[in-house]
Each structure stands twice: as C-alpha cells, then as structure tokens.
XYZ file of C-alpha atoms in Angstrom:
678
model
C 18.981 -44.423 54.871
C 21.540 -44.558 52.330
C 24.156 -44.095 55.072
C 22.566 -47.084 56.989
C 22.889 -49.481 53.813
C 26.667 -48.235 53.299
C 27.372 -49.199 56.753
C 25.785 -52.475 56.563
C 27.862 -53.213 53.352
C 31.092 -52.288 54.959
C 30.290 -54.546 57.868
C 29.337 -57.434 55.973
C 32.079 -57.161 52.735
C 34.003 -60.351 53.891
C 31.072 -62.702 53.957
C 29.708 -60.982 50.552
C 33.216 -61.746 49.052
C 33.224 -65.006 50.250
C 29.755 -65.884 48.925
C 30.611 -64.302 45.707
C 33.626 -66.211 45.353
C 31.892 -69.536 46.448
C 29.376 -68.943 43.773
C 32.020 -68.171 40.760
C 33.663 -71.304 41.702
C 30.764 -73.273 41.903
C 29.385 -72.201 38.540
C 32.491 -71.572 36.403
C 35.731 -73.047 37.807
C 34.657 -76.372 38.772
C 32.246 -76.749 35.979
C 35.162 -76.489 33.644
C 37.876 -78.453 35.859
C 35.110 -81.313 36.241
C 33.248 -81.585 32.875
C 30.884 -84.539 32.315
C 32.885 -87.752 32.409
C 32.329 -90.537 29.758
C 30.238 -92.462 32.231
C 28.036 -89.413 32.634
C 27.644 -89.541 28.473
C 26.488 -93.092 28.861
C 24.404 -92.668 31.754
C 26.378 -94.679 33.847
C 27.780 -94.522 37.658
C 31.606 -94.000 37.902
C 33.879 -97.269 37.433
C 30.829 -99.209 36.103
C 32.433 -102.474 34.527
C 33.045 -103.138 30.896
C 29.572 -105.065 30.543
C 27.706 -102.285 31.722
C 29.293 -99.926 29.259
C 28.358 -102.444 26.640
C 24.675 -102.760 27.914
C 24.277 -98.756 27.949
C 25.776 -98.596 24.665
C 23.649 -101.085 23.127
C 20.326 -99.657 24.821
C 21.179 -96.011 22.923
C 22.239 -97.715 19.673
C 18.783 -99.334 19.735
C 16.792 -96.015 20.337
C 18.719 -95.102 17.339
C 18.099 -97.628 14.904
C 14.216 -97.641 15.842
C 14.166 -93.757 15.292
C 13.044 -93.019 18.710
C 16.065 -90.785 19.793
C 18.055 -89.687 16.967
C 21.357 -88.065 18.412
C 22.996 -84.951 16.478
C 26.629 -85.744 15.035
C 28.425 -84.077 18.106
C 26.041 -86.248 20.490
C 26.740 -89.471 18.676
C 30.586 -88.667 18.232
C 30.618 -88.335 22.301
C 28.693 -91.415 22.679
C 30.565 -93.540 20.299
C 33.997 -92.289 21.848
C 33.082 -92.917 25.552
C 32.121 -96.627 24.452
C 35.179 -97.445 22.557
C 37.322 -95.802 25.181
C 35.590 -97.574 28.181
C 35.409 -100.842 26.453
C 39.066 -101.131 26.037
C 40.430 -102.668 29.218
C 43.677 -100.672 29.083
C 42.273 -97.280 28.336
C 39.529 -97.940 30.849
C 42.044 -98.735 33.562
C 44.021 -95.381 32.801
C 40.940 -93.322 32.871
C 39.714 -94.844 35.957
C 43.144 -94.871 37.935
C 44.566 -91.582 36.849
C 41.870 -89.712 34.699
C 44.078 -90.215 31.462
C 42.421 -89.969 28.388
C 45.090 -91.137 25.584
C 42.851 -90.619 22.807
C 41.574 -87.088 23.522
C 43.704 -85.785 20.524
C 41.914 -88.294 18.260
C 38.289 -86.988 19.348
C 39.310 -83.296 18.434
C 40.503 -84.533 14.879
C 37.064 -86.655 14.238
C 35.098 -83.505 15.418
C 36.788 -81.572 12.714
C 36.349 -84.049 10.324
C 32.887 -85.164 10.669
C 31.040 -82.164 12.117
C 28.810 -81.528 8.761
C 28.093 -85.431 8.326
C 25.259 -87.342 9.474
C 25.974 -89.815 12.071
C 25.079 -92.557 9.978
C 27.846 -91.786 7.592
C 30.542 -91.845 10.194
C 32.809 -94.904 9.771
C 33.176 -97.166 12.689
C 35.303 -97.679 15.100
C 36.583 -94.299 15.728
C 39.566 -95.358 17.615
C 42.248 -97.795 16.522
C 42.526 -100.331 19.377
C 44.624 -103.001 17.533
C 48.179 -101.904 18.922
C 47.081 -101.943 22.420
C 46.491 -105.882 22.540
C 49.680 -106.552 20.478
C 52.024 -104.488 22.394
C 54.682 -106.402 24.568
C 55.761 -104.982 27.916
C 59.077 -103.152 27.585
C 62.397 -105.308 28.746
C 63.428 -102.426 31.174
C 60.084 -102.287 33.046
C 60.784 -101.674 36.672
C 58.763 -103.541 39.215
C 57.872 -102.425 42.834
C 60.282 -105.070 43.970
C 63.215 -103.744 42.280
C 62.843 -100.141 42.255
C 64.187 -99.551 45.494
C 67.172 -101.401 44.856
C 67.753 -99.787 41.493
C 67.231 -96.480 42.994
C 70.070 -97.503 45.430
C 72.615 -98.747 43.174
C 72.689 -95.759 40.660
C 75.329 -93.151 40.887
C 74.596 -91.108 37.943
C 70.762 -90.410 38.709
C 67.983 -92.210 37.268
C 65.436 -91.402 34.755
C 62.027 -93.276 34.527
C 59.621 -93.356 31.966
C 55.751 -93.824 33.074
C 53.824 -95.164 30.123
C 50.812 -97.176 29.301
C 50.328 -99.764 26.447
C 47.746 -97.499 25.540
C 49.956 -94.510 24.570
C 53.355 -94.414 22.761
C 56.304 -94.620 24.851
C 59.459 -92.621 23.645
C 62.540 -94.670 22.885
C 65.534 -93.442 24.835
C 68.909 -94.712 24.164
C 72.338 -93.743 25.741
C 70.842 -91.869 28.442
C 72.453 -93.292 31.535
C 70.425 -95.440 34.127
C 66.832 -95.546 32.648
C 63.884 -97.460 33.364
C 60.117 -97.712 32.278
C 57.105 -98.185 34.773
C 53.760 -99.487 32.769
C 50.458 -98.498 34.927
C 49.735 -101.902 35.580
C 52.280 -101.494 38.357
C 49.665 -99.586 40.170
C 51.454 -98.810 43.480
C 54.840 -97.659 41.984
C 53.026 -95.642 39.324
C 51.031 -94.004 41.913
C 54.097 -93.198 43.945
C 55.668 -91.434 40.857
C 52.381 -89.870 39.860
C 51.526 -85.946 41.253
C 48.756 -85.698 43.875
C 46.064 -83.552 43.642
C 44.492 -81.677 47.009
C 42.074 -84.348 47.260
C 44.757 -87.127 47.288
C 43.853 -88.564 43.735
C 47.382 -89.309 41.886
C 47.357 -87.876 38.542
C 50.019 -87.189 35.568
C 49.724 -83.497 34.716
C 50.655 -83.777 31.302
C 49.591 -87.108 30.362
C 51.714 -90.227 29.316
C 54.293 -91.302 28.680
C 55.627 -89.025 31.577
C 59.150 -88.481 32.773
C 60.531 -88.238 36.132
C 64.308 -88.163 37.217
C 65.916 -88.849 40.558
C 69.065 -86.974 40.636
C 72.114 -88.505 42.333
C 71.561 -88.979 46.051
C 68.004 -88.587 45.833
C 65.999 -91.480 47.441
C 62.910 -90.248 47.754
C 59.711 -88.547 45.711
C 60.460 -85.442 47.766
C 63.392 -84.590 45.404
C 62.434 -86.118 42.171
C 62.231 -83.647 39.107
C 59.606 -84.048 36.389
C 59.924 -83.075 32.867
C 57.632 -80.588 31.433
C 59.123 -79.756 27.935
C 58.381 -81.009 24.458
C 57.803 -84.579 24.467
C 60.824 -85.610 22.171
C 63.752 -87.689 22.634
C 65.875 -84.716 21.695
C 64.258 -82.755 24.440
C 64.225 -85.249 27.076
C 67.672 -86.270 26.716
C 68.956 -82.783 26.749
C 67.100 -82.272 30.177
C 68.360 -85.082 31.900
C 71.957 -84.697 30.630
C 71.925 -81.061 31.501
C 69.892 -80.749 34.729
C 70.115 -84.101 36.331
C 73.563 -85.307 35.571
C 75.430 -81.942 35.019
C 76.796 -82.709 31.852
C 77.946 -79.640 29.577
C 75.766 -78.625 26.625
C 77.529 -78.683 22.976
C 76.297 -75.481 21.247
C 75.451 -75.212 17.532
C 77.318 -72.833 15.228
C 76.576 -72.017 11.466
C 79.186 -71.149 8.689
C 79.239 -67.234 9.741
C 79.467 -67.779 13.474
C 81.769 -70.794 13.946
C 84.911 -68.730 13.275
C 84.477 -65.883 15.771
C 81.960 -67.585 18.306
C 83.980 -70.798 18.479
C 87.388 -70.901 16.812
C 88.495 -67.494 18.418
C 87.154 -67.943 21.785
C 88.462 -71.397 22.374
C 91.877 -71.553 24.303
C 94.725 -71.773 22.101
C 96.084 -74.552 24.000
C 92.896 -76.772 23.365
C 92.287 -79.105 20.232
C 88.882 -78.047 18.511
C 86.423 -80.822 18.211
C 83.632 -80.075 15.816
C 80.582 -82.436 15.148
C 78.748 -82.117 11.878
C 75.122 -83.163 12.169
C 72.210 -83.855 9.556
C 69.431 -83.890 12.093
C 70.325 -80.762 14.397
C 69.717 -82.877 17.462
C 71.538 -82.116 20.445
C 74.659 -84.060 21.759
C 73.866 -87.599 23.271
C 74.945 -88.025 27.070
C 78.365 -90.135 25.997
C 79.420 -87.412 23.729
C 78.533 -84.566 26.653
C 80.312 -86.847 28.761
C 83.589 -86.684 26.974
C 83.292 -83.230 26.603
C 83.411 -83.132 30.393
C 86.493 -85.565 30.815
C 88.475 -83.894 28.178
C 87.527 -80.150 28.671
C 90.859 -79.277 29.564
C 92.540 -80.691 26.744
C 89.532 -79.838 23.835
C 86.452 -77.752 23.123
C 83.583 -79.054 21.544
C 81.034 -77.588 18.638
C 78.207 -78.515 16.620
C 77.661 -77.502 12.970
C 74.332 -78.491 11.164
C 75.106 -79.649 7.692
C 73.573 -78.185 4.832
C 73.919 -79.367 1.387
C 74.379 -75.776 -0.289
C 77.359 -74.913 2.026
C 79.266 -78.560 1.278
C 81.633 -76.852 -0.844
C 82.446 -74.491 2.078
C 83.248 -77.315 4.468
C 85.153 -79.388 1.853
C 87.589 -76.295 1.129
C 87.923 -75.726 4.841
C 87.867 -78.943 6.711
C 87.883 -81.549 3.631
C 84.294 -82.531 4.904
C 82.303 -84.483 2.290
C 79.209 -85.264 4.231
C 77.354 -85.413 7.720
C 77.780 -87.151 10.159
C 81.415 -86.276 10.683
C 83.842 -85.320 13.214
C 86.960 -82.650 12.779
C 89.814 -82.384 15.049
C 91.844 -79.012 14.671
C 95.051 -79.185 16.427
C 98.210 -76.578 15.892
C 97.731 -73.614 13.692
C 98.512 -74.700 10.325
C 98.358 -78.315 10.749
C 95.963 -80.342 8.589
C 92.764 -81.231 10.800
C 91.735 -84.970 11.552
C 88.670 -85.883 9.608
C 86.366 -88.923 10.325
C 83.235 -89.737 8.460
C 80.441 -91.908 9.540
C 78.546 -92.232 13.002
C 80.489 -93.541 16.232
C 79.828 -95.070 19.406
C 80.866 -94.441 23.062
C 84.134 -97.024 22.921
C 85.254 -95.820 19.604
C 84.638 -92.318 20.491
C 86.699 -92.311 23.684
C 89.467 -94.107 22.136
C 89.450 -91.275 19.358
C 89.570 -88.662 21.855
C 92.570 -90.045 23.897
C 94.621 -90.271 20.706
C 94.009 -86.894 19.566
C 93.447 -84.732 22.871
C 96.885 -83.322 22.338
C 98.297 -80.869 20.013
C 100.963 -81.899 17.745
C 103.398 -79.903 19.730
C 101.648 -80.171 23.371
C 101.720 -77.162 25.604
C 103.413 -77.130 28.918
C 101.020 -76.231 31.683
C 99.746 -77.392 34.909
C 97.786 -80.244 33.801
C 100.139 -81.762 31.645
C 103.806 -80.956 32.868
C 103.731 -84.246 35.018
C 102.639 -86.425 31.828
C 105.057 -84.797 29.800
C 107.896 -85.192 32.036
C 108.646 -81.644 32.377
C 108.169 -81.562 36.101
C 111.167 -81.476 38.653
C 108.629 -82.847 41.068
C 107.351 -85.735 39.022
C 109.355 -88.636 36.889
C 110.318 -89.072 33.253
C 108.045 -90.443 30.781
C 109.925 -93.581 30.542
C 109.146 -94.514 34.350
C 110.412 -93.868 37.919
C 113.598 -95.876 37.147
C 115.039 -93.374 35.000
C 117.513 -90.916 36.552
C 118.160 -88.286 33.620
C 115.506 -87.073 31.074
C 115.156 -83.772 28.955
C 112.544 -81.382 28.180
C 112.740 -78.889 25.232
C 110.586 -75.756 25.731
C 109.687 -73.231 23.416
C 108.481 -70.107 25.303
C 106.480 -67.105 23.633
C 103.656 -65.156 23.601
C 100.588 -65.676 21.247
C 101.766 -64.184 18.105
C 102.825 -65.070 14.348
C 106.401 -65.437 15.451
C 105.282 -68.035 18.111
C 103.136 -69.875 15.722
C 106.105 -70.133 12.901
C 108.370 -71.278 15.622
C 106.043 -74.133 16.843
C 105.789 -75.051 13.442
C 109.391 -75.516 13.227
C 109.665 -77.594 16.486
C 106.948 -79.901 15.156
C 109.210 -80.341 12.033
C 112.029 -80.812 14.486
C 109.991 -83.757 16.158
C 108.810 -85.466 13.270
C 112.515 -85.697 12.141
C 113.404 -87.211 15.474
C 110.422 -89.379 15.268
C 111.708 -90.920 12.113
C 108.875 -89.707 9.929
C 110.905 -87.930 7.383
C 113.047 -89.127 4.603
C 116.124 -88.896 7.144
C 116.810 -91.529 9.608
C 118.282 -89.424 12.654
C 119.613 -92.720 14.147
C 122.036 -93.202 11.546
C 123.581 -89.612 11.797
C 126.156 -89.323 14.546
C 125.092 -85.575 15.123
C 121.447 -86.432 15.438
C 121.190 -89.586 17.334
C 121.526 -88.737 20.916
C 118.292 -86.616 20.660
C 116.564 -89.176 18.558
C 117.400 -92.080 20.841
C 116.223 -90.055 23.892
C 113.063 -89.280 22.271
C 112.411 -92.692 21.244
C 113.070 -93.707 24.814
C 110.479 -91.181 26.092
C 113.663 -89.386 27.894
C 113.016 -86.230 25.562
C 109.906 -84.077 25.540
C 109.242 -81.335 23.303
C 106.746 -78.651 24.097
C 105.782 -74.963 24.114
C 104.933 -72.471 27.091
C 102.757 -69.538 26.878
C 105.022 -67.004 28.042
C 102.400 -64.563 29.027
C 100.005 -66.831 31.004
C 103.104 -68.412 32.662
C 105.013 -65.216 33.334
C 107.001 -66.446 36.558
C 107.832 -69.646 35.284
C 109.193 -68.318 31.937
C 111.380 -65.639 33.983
C 112.763 -68.355 35.957
C 114.306 -70.177 33.058
C 114.880 -67.300 30.831
C 116.661 -64.931 33.402
C 118.354 -62.572 30.805
C 118.042 -59.170 29.489
C 116.054 -59.960 26.463
C 113.154 -62.412 28.423
C 110.847 -59.794 28.101
C 110.653 -60.448 24.475
C 108.932 -63.934 25.119
C 107.824 -63.878 29.211
C 104.965 -61.532 30.581
C 102.765 -58.862 29.260
C 103.953 -57.553 25.607
C 106.025 -54.374 26.351
C 107.339 -54.080 22.893
C 105.794 -54.749 19.040
C 108.303 -57.152 18.790
C 107.648 -60.723 19.876
C 110.875 -63.193 19.734
C 109.961 -66.862 20.968
C 112.998 -68.378 22.581
C 114.041 -72.277 23.020
C 115.744 -73.628 26.229
C 116.324 -77.183 27.337
C 116.030 -78.390 31.137
C 117.935 -81.648 32.315
C 116.246 -82.999 35.117
C 118.364 -85.618 37.182
C 117.087 -87.466 40.279
C 119.385 -88.509 43.272
C 119.014 -92.311 43.305
C 120.818 -92.655 46.532
C 118.491 -90.129 48.345
C 115.437 -91.977 47.127
C 116.619 -95.162 48.470
C 117.459 -94.018 51.991
C 114.555 -91.411 51.950
C 112.324 -92.466 55.229
C 108.883 -90.734 55.924
C 109.366 -88.424 58.768
C 106.841 -87.505 60.967
C 106.564 -83.794 61.016
C 106.914 -82.344 64.157
C 106.698 -78.705 63.497
C 105.211 -76.321 60.853
C 108.948 -75.309 60.092
C 109.619 -79.151 59.220
C 106.939 -78.998 56.714
C 108.116 -75.938 54.982
C 111.850 -77.518 54.990
C 110.185 -80.432 53.181
C 108.951 -78.359 50.378
C 112.215 -76.018 50.014
C 113.449 -77.517 46.875
C 112.614 -79.786 44.168
C 113.367 -83.596 44.100
C 115.121 -83.680 41.044
C 117.857 -81.482 39.947
C 117.684 -79.199 37.006
C 120.100 -77.563 34.585
C 118.995 -74.946 31.980
C 120.616 -74.298 28.525
C 119.351 -71.713 26.324
C 119.301 -71.841 22.601
C 121.115 -68.991 20.402
C 121.004 -70.213 17.358
C 118.765 -69.853 14.012
C 115.700 -71.613 13.118
C 117.371 -74.126 10.893
C 115.883 -77.741 11.745
C 119.063 -79.613 11.785
C 120.609 -76.811 13.661
C 118.312 -77.385 16.583
C 118.453 -81.045 16.526
C 122.123 -80.985 16.692
C 122.086 -78.630 19.566
C 119.506 -80.925 21.476
C 121.738 -83.864 20.827
C 124.880 -82.263 22.345
C 122.933 -81.373 25.483
C 121.684 -84.957 25.565
C 125.352 -86.259 25.143
C 126.790 -84.129 27.880
C 124.151 -84.562 30.235
C 124.190 -88.471 29.925
C 127.971 -88.841 29.708
C 129.448 -85.902 31.656
C 129.349 -85.613 35.422
C 127.596 -82.167 35.416
C 126.953 -80.588 38.746
C 123.793 -81.696 40.743
C 122.093 -78.549 41.208
C 118.569 -78.487 42.841
C 116.321 -75.520 43.501
C 112.757 -74.653 43.958
C 111.177 -73.761 40.473
C 107.572 -72.048 40.492
C 104.470 -73.920 39.801
C 102.899 -73.520 36.589
C 99.573 -71.406 36.916
C 96.166 -73.169 35.727
C 94.968 -71.798 32.806
C 91.133 -72.704 33.017
C 88.863 -71.890 35.536
C 86.409 -75.036 36.687
C 83.381 -74.762 34.497
C 79.843 -74.680 36.376
C 78.834 -78.328 35.368
C 82.178 -79.410 37.145
C 80.737 -78.669 40.321
C 78.312 -81.283 40.407
C 74.764 -81.932 39.697
C 73.715 -81.066 42.818
C 74.933 -77.415 42.161
C 73.184 -77.269 38.920
C 69.959 -78.761 40.518
C 70.238 -75.954 43.256
C 70.299 -73.202 40.588
C 67.370 -74.884 38.769
C 65.281 -74.567 41.962
C 65.316 -70.828 42.305
C 62.795 -68.051 42.120
C 61.223 -69.277 38.612
C 60.724 -72.620 39.559
C 59.242 -71.584 42.818
C 56.817 -69.310 41.046
C 56.126 -71.902 38.767
C 55.397 -74.613 41.583
C 53.198 -71.894 43.278
C 50.990 -71.561 40.091
C 50.846 -75.266 39.664
C 49.448 -75.832 43.593
C 47.029 -73.053 42.995
C 45.589 -74.524 39.936
C 45.420 -77.675 41.670
C 43.751 -76.434 44.787
C 40.979 -74.422 42.642
C 40.210 -77.493 40.957
C 39.472 -79.343 44.288
C 35.576 -80.009 44.374
C 35.412 -79.048 47.990
C 36.255 -75.795 47.681
C 33.194 -74.032 46.592
C 31.108 -75.745 49.434
C 33.986 -74.918 51.745
C 33.969 -71.406 50.534
C 30.274 -70.761 51.097
C 30.576 -72.356 54.745
C 32.930 -69.879 55.490
C 30.934 -66.888 54.028
C 27.691 -68.205 56.275
C 30.153 -68.583 59.475
C 31.578 -65.140 58.473
C 28.076 -63.668 58.227
C 26.824 -65.302 61.629
C 30.033 -63.920 63.367
C 29.637 -60.586 62.480
C 25.681 -60.393 63.115
C 26.347 -61.935 66.374
C 28.881 -59.367 67.025
C 26.829 -56.553 66.028
C 23.763 -57.889 67.850
C 25.637 -58.158 71.190
C 26.868 -54.560 70.704
C 23.377 -53.218 70.134
C 21.987 -55.023 73.583
C 24.262 -52.936 75.933
C 23.448 -49.710 74.194
C 19.558 -50.253 74.685
C 19.891 -50.812 78.342
C 22.107 -48.316 78.882
C 19.466 -45.914 77.298
C 16.745 -47.785 79.489
C 18.492 -47.158 82.497
C 19.196 -43.578 82.026
C 15.668 -42.959 81.141
C 14.594 -44.836 84.172
C 16.751 -42.592 86.351
C 15.710 -39.115 84.552
C 11.912 -40.138 85.206
C 12.731 -40.566 88.939
C 14.296 -37.497 89.090
C 11.683 -35.628 87.395
C 8.976 -37.411 89.904
C 10.914 -36.550 92.879
C 11.199 -33.034 91.669
C 7.363 -32.756 91.101
C 6.681 -33.958 94.725
C 9.270 -31.439 95.967
C 7.344 -28.278 97.617
C 7.803 -25.170 99.209
C 9.241 -25.589 102.934
C 7.057 -22.578 104.088
C 3.930 -24.473 103.383
C 4.965 -27.809 104.978
C 3.990 -26.684 108.233
C 0.334 -26.003 107.198
C 0.066 -29.273 105.725
C -0.888 -32.044 108.142
C 0.633 -35.455 107.518
C -3.209 -36.923 108.174
C -6.505 -35.304 108.539
C -6.722 -36.244 112.198
C -3.172 -34.995 113.141
C -4.222 -31.032 113.588
C -7.721 -29.780 114.508
C -9.329 -26.992 112.659
C -8.939 -23.557 113.879
C -12.653 -23.056 115.103
C -13.077 -26.430 116.351
C -13.488 -27.213 120.278
C -13.642 -30.055 122.484
C -17.174 -30.878 123.825
C -17.327 -31.518 127.699
C -20.424 -32.795 129.440
C -22.614 -30.924 131.609
C -24.080 -31.866 134.986
C -27.191 -30.129 134.337
C -28.169 -32.291 131.738
C -31.442 -33.146 130.567
C -31.113 -36.725 131.953
C -30.799 -35.214 134.994
C-alpha cells in the first residue's frame, strides 16, 4: 500500500507542484501585489467618477454621525484618505492611469500620529491639496508634437523628467538638454513609462521619474532609467557620467589631497582645486571643462570645513568657499579665485591658466609653442625664422631649480621686472623676439622624451639629462633650436600624386624647416643666459647660416586616453553588463509574479498536467490487462484440449456414434418361410 502511494506521488509530482504554486500565488503573492484599492475602501467600482466618490463618502459619513456604524481610527483614516485622494482631479488621474499614489508617504505619517486618537478628534483634511491647484506648468514641458524633433536635434543626450502637478518635481540646472513631461500628456507619458506584463503602464519608483536618451538613441528600447536617490546631485551625477560620458571630479580631504591628488597628478599639468561648502558633485559644465582640458590640467574637489580654514589659508591663501585654486609650476604662487562661477567665466579662466608658467614641450603643445620643425612660428606662417629655448632634464630638484631660473629669464624678457631688456643692447634681440612671438622658452622631460632629448643633446654627458636615471647626479641642460623655413620651396611646392609607396616615404624623409642647435655651457646666471639667447637670435637673423634639414624624432604622447574620452556609448556598454542584466531579470520576474493571471494559469497548467499523466497511465494499463486476458484464454484452451486428449489404444473401441458398431452378441434376424403367417 505504501509503495503504491509513493509511486503515485512520483508520477504526479509535477501537477502537485504546480497546484501548490498556484495556491501560494493566489493566497499570498497576489494578495500583497493587489491590495484593496481606494475605490474598494469606499465601496465603489474602479474608475468611478468624482461625483460617485463624494456620494459614497457622504453615505458613510452619515452613518458615523447617526452612530449606526462607528469606524475604528484606522478604518476612518483609510476612508478619509481615499476620499481626499480620489476627490482631487490630479491625484485621481495619476492613480487611475498609472497607479501612482503621491501622498502615500503622508498616510504613513498620519497613521503614526493618530493611531491612539479617536477619529472625531482628528483634524481634517488630512492632505493639503492647495498647491496642486496653484501650480503652473513648467516652461520646458514637452508635448507629443515636439518630442520627436527634440530627440532628433539633441547631440549630447536628452534627460526627461516625468512629473505630475500632484508631486514635487526636481529642479535641474546646467544638465545638458533637458525637458519635462507632465502626466496630462498621457500618450507621451505612457510611451516613457515601464510596462507590466498585462500592458499596464506604471512608474516603478513613483514621480518624479527620470529617463535619459543617450546620444544616438531614438526609441524607448535604448532609454535608461534613473533608479537612485531622488536628488538633484544624484541625478546630475548619473546623467553626466553614464549618459554623456563626462568624467567624475573626486573629493579629497586635507589628509589625502597631497598623496592622493598632487603627488599622483602628471607633473606637466596644472592642478585645479575646487573648494565646496555643500559637498555636491561637479556640475556638468565643470565636468565638460575637465574633459576638454584633461591634457593640460587635473581637477579635484575639497569639502570646506571651518575648523580647517587656517590650514587652507597657510597652504593656498584660501579664505572661504566656494573658491578655485590653480597650482602651476613648483614654487609658483597659486592663482586663487573666491566666489561662484558660471560656464563662460570658467572657460575663460581655464584658457588663461591652462599652461604652466614655463610650458612643457610635448606632443600636444609643440605646434602651439612653435617648437616643431613640421609646423610654424607662433607669430604666423609668414615668419621664416624663429627660435625655441628648451630646458631638458629628469624630474628632480635640480630640474625644478633650473625651471625657476628660466621662469625668471622669461619674466625679465617680458619686461615684468625692474630692468627694461629692450634698452639693453645685449638683451634686446631676445626680448624683441619674445615680444614678436618668434622666441619660446619651454622645458622637456628628458626621461619621458628620451629619443628627442638625445637627438638634440648628442654629447658625452647627455645621459645626465636624457633617458632613465643612471647616476645619482641630475644635470638639467639648456639648448636653443633655430628654425628656418625655405620660402622658395613653399611657394613652388605643388601637391603631387603619390604613385608608389616609395614616394610616400620620400615625402616624410626630412622636416620642412631647417634646424640648427646650440647648447648652453655657462652658469645659471640669469643675465648670462639672456645674453647667450640674444647672441643666438642676432646671429640667426643677420648671418647667412647653413640651411640644414633633417628628420627629428617625434615627441611621445605622455598621457593615455582616459576611459571617458572613448565616448558615452562605450561607457553605456560597460554599464549594461552582468550586474545590469541580473537586475533587469529580477525586475521582470517581480513584475511577472504580480500579474493577476499567473495564479489561474498555474492552476490550469496543474490540471492539464494531472489529466495528461492520468490519461497516459490509464492507456498504459489497458493494454496490459488485455494481454493478460488473451494469455488466460490461450491457457484455458490449451488445458481443455489437453483434457479431451485420450490414449490412442482406446480410440479403436470407442465408436463415434451408438449406431456405428454393433454389439458383439448382436445378430441380424432374417425372415423365415415357415412363419405363422403361412
């Protein structure tokens, strides 16, 4: 008996499991996903009009007044809340269309406050509906007509805030292309909403809800939804980082700013430090500036604390926040600006301070500085002769000291000191060349630009300034390059079609401009350096020096492209990884379990499975019974035949019939002639 029960359970385990699941879904899961609606509280049908709501409420309140049906405090709160919510046109619209209950948080507070009070002592109304009637529509509201054109015009992505006049919208400033959609635009709001398995549109986290269309996205299939904390700071950071692909600007403290930011930043970049009182993350226009100037500057944020004010004053001379500090060369006083800034002002500020006081010669800046034989002078393409003074060396205290000396040289030649170099015959040529932008002073990282450094400083002691450090002694070396362009060659030069690969290599064989290099072997005296530069400039401008052309090595880029420079699409592809996929699967599974049809469908599957297994078992039983019956009939026939079978010797004595054989003593009687008749 026990074996039969176990075998039956094994055969029907699938329908039993489906039946249990359907009961669980129907009694527990669907009960919590579909609690009684506010219409049910008032005894109304779904989507009844406001007039019906008021009639139902009047009917219930009349019972309370007469004392016929006195509700409990909790029941009274539910009824009063449902009435006030459904009597408000905007709240009712949101609840009917998208299941949004904007005042649910208010209901939770009211329950806590009035749980122990009598319902007659509760002040009415519970909800403040005044602001929903006085609110105006936002000026940047999007309608269904202009949504498509707006989506096509945007280049940096589009951030849309879906809101209701019954909820509090977030105010977004300086966040690229933005727009708002009020729920009165039912068709557009439905398009932007999520869809349940039943097709019902809904907003998972209520309103306001933020959706973003990345660059190049033109449909709802590729839009992304914000699911974090509903604050301007969080939404701005999500949109700027994930959608637009702008970099984050990290925060540092007094203890981590030195080791975490200043020490790790590239030595050729200026350091831009923002002091903030609020601790909010960088706005998009600051992030965009960080992206555009990433090759020139490194950016950081510091949270201002009053107890640390003396430290920041002694370090950067920062009095209060907000403030911006720009640190340039070592030993140079930082540039400090106090007060808030806007987009245009900050861009001008960065353009003026993106270079160090003594700019570094590198691949990004060589053409702008006029220190490139493949380019032109800073003075323009018509200038035939120009000069570049380069200080080469490894990162060290010796290099920093010499950089400070060359900054003073540049300052003297620019006329910022007490001496007027144009009035001094020995200093005038270099001062005039600097003023006319035919002279540039820069420094070179001899370790990072090893080939370039050895090319211009090919001497026995070049290793002291170029390449990896081989000796404890670092000696920064100074040289000047005179560039001269052949004007005749530029005029008669005609673009020729390259016929072979060899022709292409011949075109790049030498640099367009001639180069002559002179190395400085004097002391670090400022006047002596200036006189040396002036002599080189004077000789290069007046004397007919040889026109020497060669092919110089190119400068090696010192920075790798950051991840956010690859574009927002690559950033988005990272965000749509395993974590996002799992999250989407969990959300869809949760939505699927909330489908009211899943309980009956599971029950139907259980019954169908039960019927299929029963039919299969019954069909498999009938053939076995028929086989047994046929075997039994065959056995009976065999036994009967065996019983009828006798000994062959006896077969001769048994006649087939009583008339077949006469008895042994029988005889045939014949008629006699002498009969009595005669």
